[in-house]
mmCIF file of C-alpha atoms in Angstrom:
data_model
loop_
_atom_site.group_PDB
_atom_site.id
_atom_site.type_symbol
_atom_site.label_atom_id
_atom_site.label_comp_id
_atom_site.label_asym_id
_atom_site.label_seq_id
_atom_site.Cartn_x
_atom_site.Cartn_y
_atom_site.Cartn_z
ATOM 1 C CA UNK C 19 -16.840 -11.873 20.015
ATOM 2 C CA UNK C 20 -13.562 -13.551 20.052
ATOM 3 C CA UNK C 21 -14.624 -15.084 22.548
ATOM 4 C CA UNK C 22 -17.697 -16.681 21.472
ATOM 5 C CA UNK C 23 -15.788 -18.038 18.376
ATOM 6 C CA UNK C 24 -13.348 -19.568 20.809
ATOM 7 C CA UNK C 25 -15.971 -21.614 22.174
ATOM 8 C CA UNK C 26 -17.711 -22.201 19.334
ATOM 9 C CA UNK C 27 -14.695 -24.193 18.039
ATOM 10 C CA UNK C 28 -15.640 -26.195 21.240
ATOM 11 C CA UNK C 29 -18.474 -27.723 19.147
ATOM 12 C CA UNK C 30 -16.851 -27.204 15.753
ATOM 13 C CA UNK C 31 -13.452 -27.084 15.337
ATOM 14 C CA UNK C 32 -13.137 -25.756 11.978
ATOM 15 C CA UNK C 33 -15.661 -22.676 12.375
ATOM 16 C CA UNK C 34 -12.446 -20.331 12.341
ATOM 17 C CA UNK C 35 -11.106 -21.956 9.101
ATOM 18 C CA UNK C 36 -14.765 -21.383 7.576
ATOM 19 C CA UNK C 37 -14.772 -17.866 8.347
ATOM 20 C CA UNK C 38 -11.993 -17.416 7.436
ATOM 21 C CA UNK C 39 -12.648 -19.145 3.181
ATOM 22 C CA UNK C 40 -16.170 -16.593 3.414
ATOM 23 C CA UNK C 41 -14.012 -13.913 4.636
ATOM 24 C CA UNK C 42 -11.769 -14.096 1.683
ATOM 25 C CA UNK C 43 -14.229 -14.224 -0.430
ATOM 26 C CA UNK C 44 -16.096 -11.774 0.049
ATOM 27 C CA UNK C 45 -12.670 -9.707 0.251
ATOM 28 C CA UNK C 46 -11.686 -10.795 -3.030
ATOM 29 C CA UNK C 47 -15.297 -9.714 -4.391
ATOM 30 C CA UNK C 48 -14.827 -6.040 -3.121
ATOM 31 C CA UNK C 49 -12.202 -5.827 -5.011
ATOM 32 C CA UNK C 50 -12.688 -7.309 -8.006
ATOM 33 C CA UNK C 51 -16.393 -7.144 -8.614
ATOM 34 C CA UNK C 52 -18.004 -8.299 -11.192
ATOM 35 C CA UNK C 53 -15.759 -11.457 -11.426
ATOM 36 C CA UNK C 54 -16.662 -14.693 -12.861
ATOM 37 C CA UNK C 55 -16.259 -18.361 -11.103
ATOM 38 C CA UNK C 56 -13.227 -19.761 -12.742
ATOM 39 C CA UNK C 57 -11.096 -16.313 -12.124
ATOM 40 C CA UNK C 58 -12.053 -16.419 -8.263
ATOM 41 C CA UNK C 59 -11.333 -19.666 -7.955
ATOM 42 C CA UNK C 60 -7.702 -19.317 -9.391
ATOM 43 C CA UNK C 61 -7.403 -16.288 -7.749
ATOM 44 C CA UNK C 62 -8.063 -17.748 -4.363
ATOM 45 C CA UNK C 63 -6.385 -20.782 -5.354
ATOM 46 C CA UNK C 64 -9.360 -23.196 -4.690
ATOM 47 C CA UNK C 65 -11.153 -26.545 -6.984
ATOM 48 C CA UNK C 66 -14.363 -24.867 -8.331
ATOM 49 C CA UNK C 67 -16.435 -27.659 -7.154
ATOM 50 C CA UNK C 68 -15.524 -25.923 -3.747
ATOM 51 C CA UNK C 69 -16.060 -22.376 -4.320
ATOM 52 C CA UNK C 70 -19.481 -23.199 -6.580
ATOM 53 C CA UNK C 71 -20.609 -24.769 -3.184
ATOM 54 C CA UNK C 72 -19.678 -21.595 -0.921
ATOM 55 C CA UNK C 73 -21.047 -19.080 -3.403
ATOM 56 C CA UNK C 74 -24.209 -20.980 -3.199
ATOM 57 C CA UNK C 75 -24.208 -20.051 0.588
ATOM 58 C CA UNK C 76 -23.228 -16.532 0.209
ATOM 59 C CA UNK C 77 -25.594 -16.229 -2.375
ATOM 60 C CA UNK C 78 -28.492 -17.977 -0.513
ATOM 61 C CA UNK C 79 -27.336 -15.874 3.012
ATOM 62 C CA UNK C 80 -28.064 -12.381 0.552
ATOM 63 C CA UNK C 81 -24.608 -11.840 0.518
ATOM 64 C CA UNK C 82 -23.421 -12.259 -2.712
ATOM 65 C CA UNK C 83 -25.728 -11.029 -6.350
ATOM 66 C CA UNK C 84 -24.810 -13.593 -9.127
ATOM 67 C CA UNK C 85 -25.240 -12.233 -12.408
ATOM 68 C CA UNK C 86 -24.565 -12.757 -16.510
ATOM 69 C CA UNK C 87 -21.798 -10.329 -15.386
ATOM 70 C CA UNK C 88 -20.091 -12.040 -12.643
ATOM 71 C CA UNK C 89 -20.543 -12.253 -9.114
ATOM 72 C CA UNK C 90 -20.911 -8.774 -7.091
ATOM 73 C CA UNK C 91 -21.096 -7.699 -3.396
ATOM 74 C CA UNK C 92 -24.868 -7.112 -2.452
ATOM 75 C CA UNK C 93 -24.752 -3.953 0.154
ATOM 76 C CA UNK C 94 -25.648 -6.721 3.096
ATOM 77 C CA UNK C 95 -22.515 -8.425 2.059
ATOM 78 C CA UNK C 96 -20.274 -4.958 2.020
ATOM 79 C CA UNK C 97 -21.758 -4.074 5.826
ATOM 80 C CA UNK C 98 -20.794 -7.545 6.582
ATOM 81 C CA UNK C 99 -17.741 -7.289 5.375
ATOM 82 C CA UNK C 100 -16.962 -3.858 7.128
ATOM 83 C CA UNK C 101 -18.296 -5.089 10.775
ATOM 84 C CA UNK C 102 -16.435 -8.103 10.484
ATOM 85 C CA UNK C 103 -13.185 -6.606 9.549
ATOM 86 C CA UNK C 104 -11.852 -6.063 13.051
ATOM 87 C CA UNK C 105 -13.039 -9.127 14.721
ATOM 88 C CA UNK C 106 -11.287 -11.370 12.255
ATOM 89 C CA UNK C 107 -8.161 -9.586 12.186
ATOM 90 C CA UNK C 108 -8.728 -10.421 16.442
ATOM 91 C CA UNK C 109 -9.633 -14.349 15.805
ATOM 92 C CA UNK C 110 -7.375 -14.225 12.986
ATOM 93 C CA UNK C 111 -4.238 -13.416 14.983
ATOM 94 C CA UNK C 112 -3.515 -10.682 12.781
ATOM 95 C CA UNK C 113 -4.253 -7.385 15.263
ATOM 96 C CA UNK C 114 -1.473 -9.598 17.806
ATOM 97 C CA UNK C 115 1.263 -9.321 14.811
ATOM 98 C CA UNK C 116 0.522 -5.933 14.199
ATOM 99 C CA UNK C 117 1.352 -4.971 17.266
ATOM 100 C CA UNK C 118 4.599 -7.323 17.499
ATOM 101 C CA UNK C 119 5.284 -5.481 14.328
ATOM 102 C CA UNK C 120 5.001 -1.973 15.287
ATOM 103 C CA UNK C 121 7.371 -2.776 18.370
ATOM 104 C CA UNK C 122 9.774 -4.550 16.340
ATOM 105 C CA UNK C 123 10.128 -1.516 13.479
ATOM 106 C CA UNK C 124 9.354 1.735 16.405
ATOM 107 C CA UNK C 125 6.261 2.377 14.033
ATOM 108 C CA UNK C 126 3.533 4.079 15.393
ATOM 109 C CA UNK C 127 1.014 1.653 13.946
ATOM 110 C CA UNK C 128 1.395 -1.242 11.721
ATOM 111 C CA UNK C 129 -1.904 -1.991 9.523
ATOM 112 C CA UNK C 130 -1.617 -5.734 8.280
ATOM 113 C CA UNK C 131 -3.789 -7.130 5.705
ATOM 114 C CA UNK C 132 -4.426 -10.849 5.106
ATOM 115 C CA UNK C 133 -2.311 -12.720 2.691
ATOM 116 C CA UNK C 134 0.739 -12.116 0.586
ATOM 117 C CA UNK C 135 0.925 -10.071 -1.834
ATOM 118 C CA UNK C 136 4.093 -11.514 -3.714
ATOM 119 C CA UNK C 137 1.951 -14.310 -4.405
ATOM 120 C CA UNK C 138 -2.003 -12.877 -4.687
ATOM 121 C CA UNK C 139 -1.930 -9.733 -7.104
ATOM 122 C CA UNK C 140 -5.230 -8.756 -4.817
ATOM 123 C CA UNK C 141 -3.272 -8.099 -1.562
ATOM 124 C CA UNK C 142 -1.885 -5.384 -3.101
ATOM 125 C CA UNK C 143 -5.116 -3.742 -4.074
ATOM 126 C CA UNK C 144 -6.044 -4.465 0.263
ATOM 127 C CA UNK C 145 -3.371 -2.897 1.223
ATOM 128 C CA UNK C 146 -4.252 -0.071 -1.242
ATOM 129 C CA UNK C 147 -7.777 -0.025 0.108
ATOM 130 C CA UNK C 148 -6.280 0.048 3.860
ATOM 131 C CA UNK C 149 -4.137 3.143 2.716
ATOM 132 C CA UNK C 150 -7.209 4.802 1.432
ATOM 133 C CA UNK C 151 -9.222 4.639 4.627
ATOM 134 C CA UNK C 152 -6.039 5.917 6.629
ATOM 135 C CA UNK C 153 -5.959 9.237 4.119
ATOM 136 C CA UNK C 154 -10.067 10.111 4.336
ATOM 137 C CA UNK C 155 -9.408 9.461 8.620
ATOM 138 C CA UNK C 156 -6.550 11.800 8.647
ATOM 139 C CA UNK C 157 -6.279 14.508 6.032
ATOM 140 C CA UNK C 158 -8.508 17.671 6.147
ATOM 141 C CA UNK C 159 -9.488 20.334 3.896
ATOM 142 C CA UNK C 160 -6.949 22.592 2.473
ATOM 143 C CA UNK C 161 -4.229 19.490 3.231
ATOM 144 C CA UNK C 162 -1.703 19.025 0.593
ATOM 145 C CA UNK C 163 -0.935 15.543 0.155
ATOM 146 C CA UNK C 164 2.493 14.055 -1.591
ATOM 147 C CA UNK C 165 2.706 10.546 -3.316
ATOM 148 C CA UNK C 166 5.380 9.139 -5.024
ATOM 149 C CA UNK C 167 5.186 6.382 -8.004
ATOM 150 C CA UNK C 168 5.831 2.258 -7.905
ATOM 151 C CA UNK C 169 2.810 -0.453 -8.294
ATOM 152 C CA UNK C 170 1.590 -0.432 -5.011
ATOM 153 C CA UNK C 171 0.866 3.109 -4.842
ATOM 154 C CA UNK C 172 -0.816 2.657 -8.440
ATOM 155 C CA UNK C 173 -3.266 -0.009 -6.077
ATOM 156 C CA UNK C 174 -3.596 2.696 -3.650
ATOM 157 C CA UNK C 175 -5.112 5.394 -6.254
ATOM 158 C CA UNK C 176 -7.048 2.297 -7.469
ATOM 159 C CA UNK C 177 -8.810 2.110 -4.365
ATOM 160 C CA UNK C 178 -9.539 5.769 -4.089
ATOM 161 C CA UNK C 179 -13.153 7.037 -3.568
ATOM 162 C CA UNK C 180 -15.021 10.400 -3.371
ATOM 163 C CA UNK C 181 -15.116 11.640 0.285
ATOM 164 C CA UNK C 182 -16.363 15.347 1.256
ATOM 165 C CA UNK C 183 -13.419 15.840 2.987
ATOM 166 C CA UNK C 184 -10.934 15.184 0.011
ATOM 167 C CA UNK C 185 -12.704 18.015 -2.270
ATOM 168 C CA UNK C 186 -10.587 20.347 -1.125
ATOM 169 C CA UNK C 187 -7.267 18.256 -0.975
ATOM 170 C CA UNK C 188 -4.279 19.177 -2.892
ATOM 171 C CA UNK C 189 -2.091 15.804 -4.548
ATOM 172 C CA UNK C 190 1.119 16.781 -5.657
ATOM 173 C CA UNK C 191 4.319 14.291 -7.236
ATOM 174 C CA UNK C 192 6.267 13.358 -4.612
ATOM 175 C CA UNK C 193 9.104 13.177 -7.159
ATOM 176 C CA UNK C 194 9.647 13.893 -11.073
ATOM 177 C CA UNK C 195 9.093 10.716 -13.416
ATOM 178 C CA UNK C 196 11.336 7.664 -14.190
ATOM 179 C CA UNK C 197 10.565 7.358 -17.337
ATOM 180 C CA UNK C 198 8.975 3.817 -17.246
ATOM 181 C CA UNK C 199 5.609 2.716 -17.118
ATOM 182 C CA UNK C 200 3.066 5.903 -16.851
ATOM 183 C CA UNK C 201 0.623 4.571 -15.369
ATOM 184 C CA UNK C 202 2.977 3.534 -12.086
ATOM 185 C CA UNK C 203 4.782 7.279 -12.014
ATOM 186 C CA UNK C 204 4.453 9.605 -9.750
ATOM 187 C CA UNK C 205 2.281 12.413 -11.685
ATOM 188 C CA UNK C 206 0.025 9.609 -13.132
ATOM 189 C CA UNK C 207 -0.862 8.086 -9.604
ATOM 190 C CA UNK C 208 -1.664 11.668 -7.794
ATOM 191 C CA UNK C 209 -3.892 12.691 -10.591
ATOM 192 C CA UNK C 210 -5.828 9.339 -10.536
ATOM 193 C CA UNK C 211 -6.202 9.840 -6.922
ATOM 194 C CA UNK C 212 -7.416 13.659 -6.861
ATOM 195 C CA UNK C 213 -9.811 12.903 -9.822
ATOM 196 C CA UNK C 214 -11.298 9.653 -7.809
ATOM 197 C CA UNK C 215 -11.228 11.547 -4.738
ATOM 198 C CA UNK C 216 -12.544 14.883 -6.203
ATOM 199 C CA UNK C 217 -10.113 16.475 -5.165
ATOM 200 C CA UNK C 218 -7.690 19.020 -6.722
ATOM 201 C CA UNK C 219 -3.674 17.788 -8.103
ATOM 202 C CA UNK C 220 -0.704 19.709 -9.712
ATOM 203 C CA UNK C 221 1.785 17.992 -11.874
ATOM 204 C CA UNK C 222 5.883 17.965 -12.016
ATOM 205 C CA UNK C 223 6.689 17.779 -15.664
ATOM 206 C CA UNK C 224 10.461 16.929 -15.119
ATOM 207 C CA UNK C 225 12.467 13.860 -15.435
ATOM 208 C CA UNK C 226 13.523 12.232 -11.216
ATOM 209 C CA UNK C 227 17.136 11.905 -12.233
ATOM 210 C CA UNK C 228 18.990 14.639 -13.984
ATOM 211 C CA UNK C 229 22.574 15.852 -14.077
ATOM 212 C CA UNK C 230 23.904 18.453 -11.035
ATOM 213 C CA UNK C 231 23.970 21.404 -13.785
ATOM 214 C CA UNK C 232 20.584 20.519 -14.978
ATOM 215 C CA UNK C 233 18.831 19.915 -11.923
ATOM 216 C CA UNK C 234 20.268 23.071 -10.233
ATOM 217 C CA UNK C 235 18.915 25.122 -13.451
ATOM 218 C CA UNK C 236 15.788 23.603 -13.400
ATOM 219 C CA UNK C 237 14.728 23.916 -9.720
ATOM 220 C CA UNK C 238 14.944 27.832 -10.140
ATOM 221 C CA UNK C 239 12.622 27.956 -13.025
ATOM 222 C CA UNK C 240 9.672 30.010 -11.723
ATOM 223 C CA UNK C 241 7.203 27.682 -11.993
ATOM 224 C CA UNK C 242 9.605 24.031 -10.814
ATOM 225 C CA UNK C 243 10.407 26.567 -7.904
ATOM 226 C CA UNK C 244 6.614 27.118 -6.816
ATOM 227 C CA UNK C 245 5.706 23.519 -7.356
ATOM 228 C CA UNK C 246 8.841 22.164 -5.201
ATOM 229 C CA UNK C 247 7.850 24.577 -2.551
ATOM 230 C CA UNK C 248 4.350 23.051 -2.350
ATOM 231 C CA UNK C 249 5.399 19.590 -2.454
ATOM 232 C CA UNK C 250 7.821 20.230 0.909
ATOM 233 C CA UNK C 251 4.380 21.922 2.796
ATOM 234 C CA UNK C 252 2.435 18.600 2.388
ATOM 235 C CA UNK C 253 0.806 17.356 5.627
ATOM 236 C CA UNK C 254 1.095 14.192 4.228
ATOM 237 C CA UNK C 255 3.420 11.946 2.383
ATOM 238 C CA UNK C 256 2.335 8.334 1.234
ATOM 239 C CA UNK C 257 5.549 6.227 -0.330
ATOM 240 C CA UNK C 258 6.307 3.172 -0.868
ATOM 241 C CA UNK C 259 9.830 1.158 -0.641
ATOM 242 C CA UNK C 260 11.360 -0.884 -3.535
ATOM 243 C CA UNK C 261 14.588 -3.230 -2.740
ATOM 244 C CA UNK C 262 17.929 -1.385 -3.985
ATOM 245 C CA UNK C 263 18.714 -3.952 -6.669
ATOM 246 C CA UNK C 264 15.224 -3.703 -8.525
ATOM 247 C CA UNK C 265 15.105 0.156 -7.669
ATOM 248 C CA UNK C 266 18.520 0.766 -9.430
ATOM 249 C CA UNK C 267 17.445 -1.336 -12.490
ATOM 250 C CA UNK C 268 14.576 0.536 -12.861
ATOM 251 C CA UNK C 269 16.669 3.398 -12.609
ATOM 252 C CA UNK C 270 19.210 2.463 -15.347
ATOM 253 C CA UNK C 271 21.820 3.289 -13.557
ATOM 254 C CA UNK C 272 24.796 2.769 -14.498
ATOM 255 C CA UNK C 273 27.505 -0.177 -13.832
ATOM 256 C CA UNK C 274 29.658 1.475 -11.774
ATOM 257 C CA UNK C 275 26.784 2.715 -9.173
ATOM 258 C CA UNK C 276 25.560 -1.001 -9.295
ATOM 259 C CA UNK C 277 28.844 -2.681 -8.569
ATOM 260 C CA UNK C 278 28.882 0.138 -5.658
ATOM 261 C CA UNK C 279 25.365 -0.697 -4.494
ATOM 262 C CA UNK C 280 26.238 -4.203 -3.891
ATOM 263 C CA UNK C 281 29.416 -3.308 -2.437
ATOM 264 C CA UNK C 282 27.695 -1.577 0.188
ATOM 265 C CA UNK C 283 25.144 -4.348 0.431
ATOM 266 C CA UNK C 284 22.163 -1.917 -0.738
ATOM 267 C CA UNK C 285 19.050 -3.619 1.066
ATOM 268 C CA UNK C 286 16.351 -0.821 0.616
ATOM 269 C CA UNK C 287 15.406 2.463 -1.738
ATOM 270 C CA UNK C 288 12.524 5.137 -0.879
ATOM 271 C CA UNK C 289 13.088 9.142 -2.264
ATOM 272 C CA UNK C 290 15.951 8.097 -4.326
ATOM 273 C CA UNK C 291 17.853 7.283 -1.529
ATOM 274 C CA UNK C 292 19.799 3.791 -1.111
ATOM 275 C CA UNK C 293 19.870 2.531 2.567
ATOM 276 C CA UNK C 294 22.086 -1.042 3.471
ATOM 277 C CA UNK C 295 21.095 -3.835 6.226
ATOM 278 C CA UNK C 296 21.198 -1.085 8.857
ATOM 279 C CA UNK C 297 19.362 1.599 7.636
ATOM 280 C CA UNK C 298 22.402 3.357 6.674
ATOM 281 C CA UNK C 299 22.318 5.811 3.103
ATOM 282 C CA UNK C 300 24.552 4.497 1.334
ATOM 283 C CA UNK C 301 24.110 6.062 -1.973
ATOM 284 C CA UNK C 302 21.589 9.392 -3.135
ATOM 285 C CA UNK C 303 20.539 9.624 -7.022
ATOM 286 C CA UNK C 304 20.211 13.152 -7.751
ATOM 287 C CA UNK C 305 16.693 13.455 -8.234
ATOM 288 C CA UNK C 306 13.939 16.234 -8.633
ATOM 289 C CA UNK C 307 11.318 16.559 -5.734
ATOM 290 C CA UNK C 308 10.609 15.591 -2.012
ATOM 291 C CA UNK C 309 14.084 14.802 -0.577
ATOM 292 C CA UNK C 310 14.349 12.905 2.924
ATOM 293 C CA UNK C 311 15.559 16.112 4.571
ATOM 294 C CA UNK C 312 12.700 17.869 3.391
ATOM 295 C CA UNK C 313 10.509 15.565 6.027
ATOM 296 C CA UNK C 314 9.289 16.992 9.099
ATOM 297 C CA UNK C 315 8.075 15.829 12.688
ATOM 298 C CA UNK C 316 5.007 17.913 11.552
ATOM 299 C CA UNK C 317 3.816 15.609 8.589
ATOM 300 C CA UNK C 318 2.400 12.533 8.713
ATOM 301 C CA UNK C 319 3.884 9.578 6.598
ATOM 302 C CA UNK C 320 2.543 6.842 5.493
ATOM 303 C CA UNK C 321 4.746 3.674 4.259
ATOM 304 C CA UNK C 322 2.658 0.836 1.802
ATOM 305 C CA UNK C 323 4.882 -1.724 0.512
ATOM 306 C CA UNK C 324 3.954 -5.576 1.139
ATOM 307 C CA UNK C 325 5.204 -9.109 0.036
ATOM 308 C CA UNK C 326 7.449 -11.479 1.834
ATOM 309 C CA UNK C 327 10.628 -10.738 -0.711
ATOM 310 C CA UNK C 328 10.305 -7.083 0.653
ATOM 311 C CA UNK C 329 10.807 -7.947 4.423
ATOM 312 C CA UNK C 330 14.542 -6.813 3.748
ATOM 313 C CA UNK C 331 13.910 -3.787 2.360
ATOM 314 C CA UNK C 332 11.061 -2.256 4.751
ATOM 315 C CA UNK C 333 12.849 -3.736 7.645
ATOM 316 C CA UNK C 334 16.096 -1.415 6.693
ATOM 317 C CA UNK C 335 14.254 1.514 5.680
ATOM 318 C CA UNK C 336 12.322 1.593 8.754
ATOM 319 C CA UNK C 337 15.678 1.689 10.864
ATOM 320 C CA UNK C 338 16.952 4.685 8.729
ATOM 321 C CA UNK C 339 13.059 6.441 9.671
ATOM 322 C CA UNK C 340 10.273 4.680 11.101
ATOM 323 C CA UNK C 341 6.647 6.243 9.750
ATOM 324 C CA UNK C 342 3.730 7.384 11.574
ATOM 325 C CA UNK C 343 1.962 4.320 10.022
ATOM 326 C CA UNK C 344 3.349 1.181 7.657
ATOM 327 C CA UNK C 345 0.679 -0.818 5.771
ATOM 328 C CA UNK C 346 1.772 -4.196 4.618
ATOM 329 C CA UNK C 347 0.891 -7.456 4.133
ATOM 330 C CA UNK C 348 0.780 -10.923 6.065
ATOM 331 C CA UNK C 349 3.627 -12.847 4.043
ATOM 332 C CA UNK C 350 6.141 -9.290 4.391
ATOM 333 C CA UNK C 351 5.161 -9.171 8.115
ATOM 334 C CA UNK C 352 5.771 -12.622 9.313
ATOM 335 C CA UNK C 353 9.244 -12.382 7.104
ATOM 336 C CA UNK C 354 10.137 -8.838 8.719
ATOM 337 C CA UNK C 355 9.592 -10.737 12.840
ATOM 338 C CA UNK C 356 11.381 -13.899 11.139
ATOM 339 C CA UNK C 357 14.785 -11.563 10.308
#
């Protein structure tokens, strides 16, 4: 297929760049479906006079239902989209920088999606949606799987869809909650993902950051104790990475940790732990759950954490412990071979 592309742009050179516009499209669609004109357009960041003109080919090609609701995917246009997803990540250049990728972190694989998602709130959801696809190819029945909090695994549980193998899946907290946001914690996002997935969840009703006494009491209450033992057997542990200084803010923690923190040039936080430049830990918040120790050989871990201002943070994570599989974006990528 490649190819044939390559010498179609023989007779017309910009047959890549038009596949590529549709492509995006009919990405963004999938995603956001039913949408309306002038929110695609802005989202995609093209005139409407342009879009208007390539919806009317989608539309006319039975790709694309227009609608008083918005614009959908007809189910031509989501087979499309599926049997086209690996040759344009080929043409694309993407499935090369993958693989430069994966050398350059000593990942496994490296999944890429198009585009950037410090700039396009929809990467995040592809990215999510690329997560989702690894979990239904790799978990089985009876799997427990851990997942911690942030706003890209809240795209992830987004994305989540029934699959027969899920039903009898097990999501568990990766870690107790922050007390921001609910809807981006860790209890919040494993629910949502078990009750899209049909599957089964547990919550941990604790607080991540508590005092040595407190914690230490807490973990041997009978029931903290059984739940903490059945978040360290998961087969599988999807997490994200958040950069030290936005991580600690989140965190409220306090001014003498920060002035620490940048001290020791904190790059990178994932599990409560604070890693510098080199992938060194440089600080550990005493927090209630899945603790970097507590990871085995034996589990399979997934990393999910994209945009180009993140290329820092991934890149010295990754050097602490590279994952079985890291799913970013095209913006955090090219940053992370740039460093």
């Amino acid at each position: 297929m490649r190819n044939l592309i390559e010498l179609q742009k023989k007779l017309q050179p910009d047959v890549l760049e038009v596949m590529e516009k549709r492509y995006q499209i009919l990405q963004y669609l999938r995603l956001k479906q039913p949408v309306g004109r002038r929110t695609l357009a802005a989202s995609l960041d093209v005139s409407e006079r342009i879009l208007r003109s390539e919806v009317m080919f989608l539309k006319e090609q039975g790709l694309v239902h227009v609608g008083s609701g918005g614009m959908t995917l007809t189910e031509e246009g989501e087979d499309l989209l599926e049997g086209l997803e690996g040759v344009m990540k080929s043409v694309s250049g993407l499935q090369d920088l993958e693989e430069r990728l994966a050398r350059a972190l000593h990942v496994n694989q490296a999944i890429i999606v198009s585009g950037n998602s410090d700039r396009y709130s929809w990467v995040k959801k592809e990215m999510g949606r690329a997560c989702v696809q690894q979990m239904k190819e790799k978990l089985a029945p009876k799997d427990i799987v851990a997942v911690a909090g942030g706003t890209t695994l809240a795209a992830v549980a987004e994305m989540m869809s029934p699959d027969s193998n899920l039903e009898e899946v097990s999501f568990v907290p990766a870690r107790g909650g922050l007390g921001e946001k609910v809807e981006i914690q860790s209890n919040t996002i494993s629910s949502t993902m078990a009750q899209k997935a049909h599957g089964k969840y547990r919550l941990l009703h604790v607080p991540d950051q508590l005092s040595d006494e407190t914690r230490e009491s807490l973990i041997l209450e009978p029931g903290i104790k059984e739940l903490l033992s059945i978040i360290r057997q998961a087969k599988m542990v999807v997490h994200g990475v958040g950069e030290a200084e936005t991580m600690a803010a989140r965190r409220k923690t306090k001014a003498e940790t920060l002035g620490s923190l940048k001290d020791k040039e904190a790059a990178a936080e994932a599990f409560g732990y604070y890693f510098d430049r080199a992938g060194q830990i440089v600080h550990k918040e005493n927090t209630v759950g899945l603790q970097l120790d507590d990871l085995t050989n034996e589990q399979f871990v997934i990393t999910v954490a994209g945009g180009a201002s993140k290329a820092e943070a991934i890149t010295a994570y990754m050097k602490h412990r590279p994952s079985d599989v890291l799913i970013t974006d095209e913006g955090a990528a090219q940053a992370i071979l740039d460093l």
